[in-house]
Amino acid sequence: MIFEVSRLNKLDSIWLTLMVLVGSALSAILATTIFDMTVFLSGILCVALIAIGRREGYLIGLYASLSYAVLAYSNGLYGEVYLNLFSFYRQALLAT
Protein backbone atom coordinates (compact mmCIF):
# COMPACT_ATOMS: atom_id res chain seq x y z
CA MET A 1 0.00 0.00 0.00
CA ILE A 2 2.80 2.44 0.84
CA PHE A 3 4.51 1.56 -2.44
CA GLU A 4 1.35 2.43 -4.41
CA VAL A 5 1.02 5.81 -2.72
CA SER A 6 4.65 6.77 -3.34
CA ARG A 7 4.42 5.53 -6.94
CA LEU A 8 1.26 7.57 -7.46
CA ASN A 9 2.93 10.65 -6.05
CA LYS A 10 5.93 10.12 -8.31
CA LEU A 11 3.69 9.75 -11.38
CA ASP A 12 1.73 12.83 -10.35
CA SER A 13 4.93 14.81 -9.99
CA ILE A 14 6.15 13.70 -13.40
CA TRP A 15 2.79 14.52 -15.02
CA LEU A 16 2.61 17.92 -13.29
CA THR A 17 6.16 18.78 -14.35
CA LEU A 18 5.42 17.75 -17.92
CA MET A 19 2.27 19.90 -18.00
CA VAL A 20 4.13 22.95 -16.67
CA LEU A 21 7.01 22.47 -19.14
CA VAL A 22 4.67 22.12 -22.12
CA GLY A 23 2.64 25.10 -20.91
CA SER A 24 5.78 27.18 -20.47
CA ALA A 25 6.94 26.35 -23.98
CA LEU A 26 3.55 27.18 -25.48
CA SER A 27 3.21 30.41 -23.52
CA ALA A 28 6.70 31.47 -24.56
CA ILE A 29 5.61 31.09 -28.18
CA LEU A 30 2.03 32.41 -27.95
CA ALA A 31 2.00 35.01 -25.17
CA THR A 32 2.56 38.66 -26.00
CA THR A 33 3.05 39.93 -22.44
CA ILE A 34 4.12 38.51 -19.10
CA PHE A 35 0.52 38.87 -17.89
CA ASP A 36 -0.69 36.65 -20.76
CA MET A 37 1.91 34.08 -19.79
CA THR A 38 0.84 34.04 -16.13
CA VAL A 39 -2.83 33.67 -17.12
CA PHE A 40 -2.01 30.72 -19.38
CA LEU A 41 0.28 28.98 -16.89
CA SER A 42 -2.06 29.51 -13.94
CA GLY A 43 -4.92 27.93 -15.89
CA ILE A 44 -2.82 24.89 -16.75
CA LEU A 45 -1.49 24.58 -13.21
CA CYS A 46 -5.00 24.91 -11.75
CA VAL A 47 -6.38 22.07 -13.86
CA ALA A 48 -3.33 19.87 -13.33
CA LEU A 49 -3.35 20.29 -9.54
CA ILE A 50 -7.06 19.65 -9.21
CA ALA A 51 -6.75 16.58 -11.46
CA ILE A 52 -4.27 14.99 -9.06
CA GLY A 53 -6.37 15.99 -6.05
CA ARG A 54 -4.39 18.90 -4.65
CA ARG A 55 -6.44 21.64 -3.02
CA GLU A 56 -3.88 24.31 -3.92
CA GLY A 57 -5.35 24.17 -7.41
CA TYR A 58 -8.42 26.06 -6.22
CA LEU A 59 -6.34 28.99 -5.00
CA ILE A 60 -4.46 29.12 -8.27
CA GLY A 61 -7.83 28.83 -10.00
CA LEU A 62 -8.99 32.00 -8.28
CA TYR A 63 -6.10 33.89 -9.81
CA ALA A 64 -6.60 32.20 -13.17
CA SER A 65 -10.28 33.10 -13.26
CA LEU A 66 -9.83 36.71 -12.19
CA SER A 67 -6.85 37.34 -14.42
CA TYR A 68 -8.57 35.76 -17.42
CA ALA A 69 -11.58 37.99 -16.80
CA VAL A 70 -9.27 41.03 -16.93
CA LEU A 71 -7.60 39.72 -20.09
CA ALA A 72 -10.95 39.01 -21.75
CA TYR A 73 -12.25 42.46 -20.83
CA SER A 74 -9.23 44.14 -22.35
CA ASN A 75 -9.85 42.21 -25.58
CA GLY A 76 -13.58 42.99 -25.66
CA LEU A 77 -14.78 39.46 -24.87
CA TYR A 78 -17.51 40.52 -22.46
CA GLY A 79 -19.28 37.15 -22.41
CA GLU A 80 -16.08 35.50 -21.19
CA VAL A 81 -15.77 38.14 -18.47
CA TYR A 82 -19.24 37.38 -17.13
CA LEU A 83 -18.69 33.63 -17.40
CA ASN A 84 -15.47 33.80 -15.39
CA LEU A 85 -16.67 36.25 -12.77
CA PHE A 86 -20.15 34.89 -12.13
CA SER A 87 -19.59 31.18 -12.69
CA PHE A 88 -15.98 30.03 -12.37
CA TYR A 89 -14.87 32.52 -9.73
CA ARG A 90 -17.94 31.86 -7.58
CA GLN A 91 -17.40 28.08 -7.80
CA ALA A 92 -13.74 28.45 -6.87
CA LEU A 93 -14.68 30.54 -3.85
CA LEU A 94 -17.16 27.92 -2.71
CA ALA A 95 -14.62 25.13 -3.19
CA THR A 96 -11.88 26.72 -1.05
mmCIF file of C-alpha atoms in Angstrom:
data_model
loop_
_atom_site.group_PDB
_atom_site.id
_atom_site.type_symbol
_atom_site.label_atom_id
_atom_site.label_comp_id
_atom_site.label_asym_id
_atom_site.label_seq_id
_atom_site.Cartn_x
_atom_site.Cartn_y
_atom_site.Cartn_z
ATOM 1 C CA MET A 1 0.000 0.000 0.000
ATOM 2 C CA ILE A 2 2.798 2.438 0.836
ATOM 3 C CA PHE A 3 4.511 1.557 -2.442
ATOM 4 C CA GLU A 4 1.355 2.429 -4.410
ATOM 5 C CA VAL A 5 1.018 5.811 -2.716
ATOM 6 C CA SER A 6 4.650 6.771 -3.339
ATOM 7 C CA ARG A 7 4.418 5.532 -6.941
ATOM 8 C CA LEU A 8 1.259 7.567 -7.462
ATOM 9 C CA ASN A 9 2.932 10.653 -6.053
ATOM 10 C CA LYS A 10 5.928 10.123 -8.310
ATOM 11 C CA LEU A 11 3.694 9.747 -11.381
ATOM 12 C CA ASP A 12 1.732 12.827 -10.347
ATOM 13 C CA SER A 13 4.934 14.811 -9.985
ATOM 14 C CA ILE A 14 6.150 13.704 -13.405
ATOM 15 C CA TRP A 15 2.790 14.522 -15.016
ATOM 16 C CA LEU A 16 2.609 17.919 -13.293
ATOM 17 C CA THR A 17 6.159 18.778 -14.346
ATOM 18 C CA LEU A 18 5.418 17.751 -17.918
ATOM 19 C CA MET A 19 2.274 19.897 -18.001
ATOM 20 C CA VAL A 20 4.132 22.951 -16.675
ATOM 21 C CA LEU A 21 7.006 22.473 -19.139
ATOM 22 C CA VAL A 22 4.666 22.120 -22.121
ATOM 23 C CA GLY A 23 2.641 25.099 -20.907
ATOM 24 C CA SER A 24 5.776 27.181 -20.472
ATOM 25 C CA ALA A 25 6.937 26.348 -23.984
ATOM 26 C CA LEU A 26 3.547 27.183 -25.476
ATOM 27 C CA SER A 27 3.213 30.406 -23.522
ATOM 28 C CA ALA A 28 6.704 31.472 -24.560
ATOM 29 C CA ILE A 29 5.605 31.085 -28.177
ATOM 30 C CA LEU A 30 2.027 32.406 -27.949
ATOM 31 C CA ALA A 31 2.004 35.007 -25.167
ATOM 32 C CA THR A 32 2.561 38.661 -26.004
ATOM 33 C CA THR A 33 3.053 39.933 -22.441
ATOM 34 C CA ILE A 34 4.124 38.510 -19.102
ATOM 35 C CA PHE A 35 0.523 38.868 -17.891
ATOM 36 C CA ASP A 36 -0.690 36.654 -20.760
ATOM 37 C CA MET A 37 1.906 34.080 -19.790
ATOM 38 C CA THR A 38 0.844 34.038 -16.135
ATOM 39 C CA VAL A 39 -2.826 33.674 -17.125
ATOM 40 C CA PHE A 40 -2.012 30.721 -19.384
ATOM 41 C CA LEU A 41 0.277 28.979 -16.892
ATOM 42 C CA SER A 42 -2.057 29.505 -13.938
ATOM 43 C CA GLY A 43 -4.922 27.931 -15.890
ATOM 44 C CA ILE A 44 -2.820 24.890 -16.750
ATOM 45 C CA LEU A 45 -1.490 24.577 -13.215
ATOM 46 C CA CYS A 46 -4.996 24.913 -11.755
ATOM 47 C CA VAL A 47 -6.381 22.067 -13.862
ATOM 48 C CA ALA A 48 -3.333 19.867 -13.327
ATOM 49 C CA LEU A 49 -3.346 20.287 -9.536
ATOM 50 C CA ILE A 50 -7.059 19.652 -9.214
ATOM 51 C CA ALA A 51 -6.751 16.584 -11.465
ATOM 52 C CA ILE A 52 -4.267 14.994 -9.058
ATOM 53 C CA GLY A 53 -6.373 15.991 -6.051
ATOM 54 C CA ARG A 54 -4.387 18.902 -4.651
ATOM 55 C CA ARG A 55 -6.442 21.638 -3.016
ATOM 56 C CA GLU A 56 -3.881 24.307 -3.923
ATOM 57 C CA GLY A 57 -5.348 24.168 -7.405
ATOM 58 C CA TYR A 58 -8.420 26.062 -6.215
ATOM 59 C CA LEU A 59 -6.340 28.989 -4.998
ATOM 60 C CA ILE A 60 -4.459 29.124 -8.265
ATOM 61 C CA GLY A 61 -7.828 28.829 -9.999
ATOM 62 C CA LEU A 62 -8.994 32.004 -8.278
ATOM 63 C CA TYR A 63 -6.098 33.890 -9.806
ATOM 64 C CA ALA A 64 -6.602 32.203 -13.173
ATOM 65 C CA SER A 65 -10.283 33.101 -13.261
ATOM 66 C CA LEU A 66 -9.830 36.714 -12.188
ATOM 67 C CA SER A 67 -6.845 37.343 -14.424
ATOM 68 C CA TYR A 68 -8.566 35.757 -17.415
ATOM 69 C CA ALA A 69 -11.576 37.993 -16.804
ATOM 70 C CA VAL A 70 -9.269 41.031 -16.929
ATOM 71 C CA LEU A 71 -7.603 39.723 -20.088
ATOM 72 C CA ALA A 72 -10.950 39.008 -21.752
ATOM 73 C CA TYR A 73 -12.255 42.461 -20.826
ATOM 74 C CA SER A 74 -9.227 44.144 -22.347
ATOM 75 C CA ASN A 75 -9.850 42.206 -25.578
ATOM 76 C CA GLY A 76 -13.580 42.987 -25.657
ATOM 77 C CA LEU A 77 -14.776 39.460 -24.869
ATOM 78 C CA TYR A 78 -17.508 40.522 -22.460
ATOM 79 C CA GLY A 79 -19.278 37.147 -22.408
ATOM 80 C CA GLU A 80 -16.080 35.500 -21.193
ATOM 81 C CA VAL A 81 -15.770 38.144 -18.472
ATOM 82 C CA TYR A 82 -19.243 37.379 -17.129
ATOM 83 C CA LEU A 83 -18.690 33.632 -17.402
ATOM 84 C CA ASN A 84 -15.475 33.801 -15.394
ATOM 85 C CA LEU A 85 -16.672 36.245 -12.770
ATOM 86 C CA PHE A 86 -20.152 34.885 -12.133
ATOM 87 C CA SER A 87 -19.588 31.178 -12.687
ATOM 88 C CA PHE A 88 -15.981 30.031 -12.371
ATOM 89 C CA TYR A 89 -14.873 32.524 -9.730
ATOM 90 C CA ARG A 90 -17.941 31.857 -7.577
ATOM 91 C CA GLN A 91 -17.396 28.083 -7.800
ATOM 92 C CA ALA A 92 -13.741 28.449 -6.873
ATOM 93 C CA LEU A 93 -14.679 30.543 -3.852
ATOM 94 C CA LEU A 94 -17.164 27.921 -2.708
ATOM 95 C CA ALA A 95 -14.616 25.125 -3.191
ATOM 96 C CA THR A 96 -11.883 26.717 -1.046
#
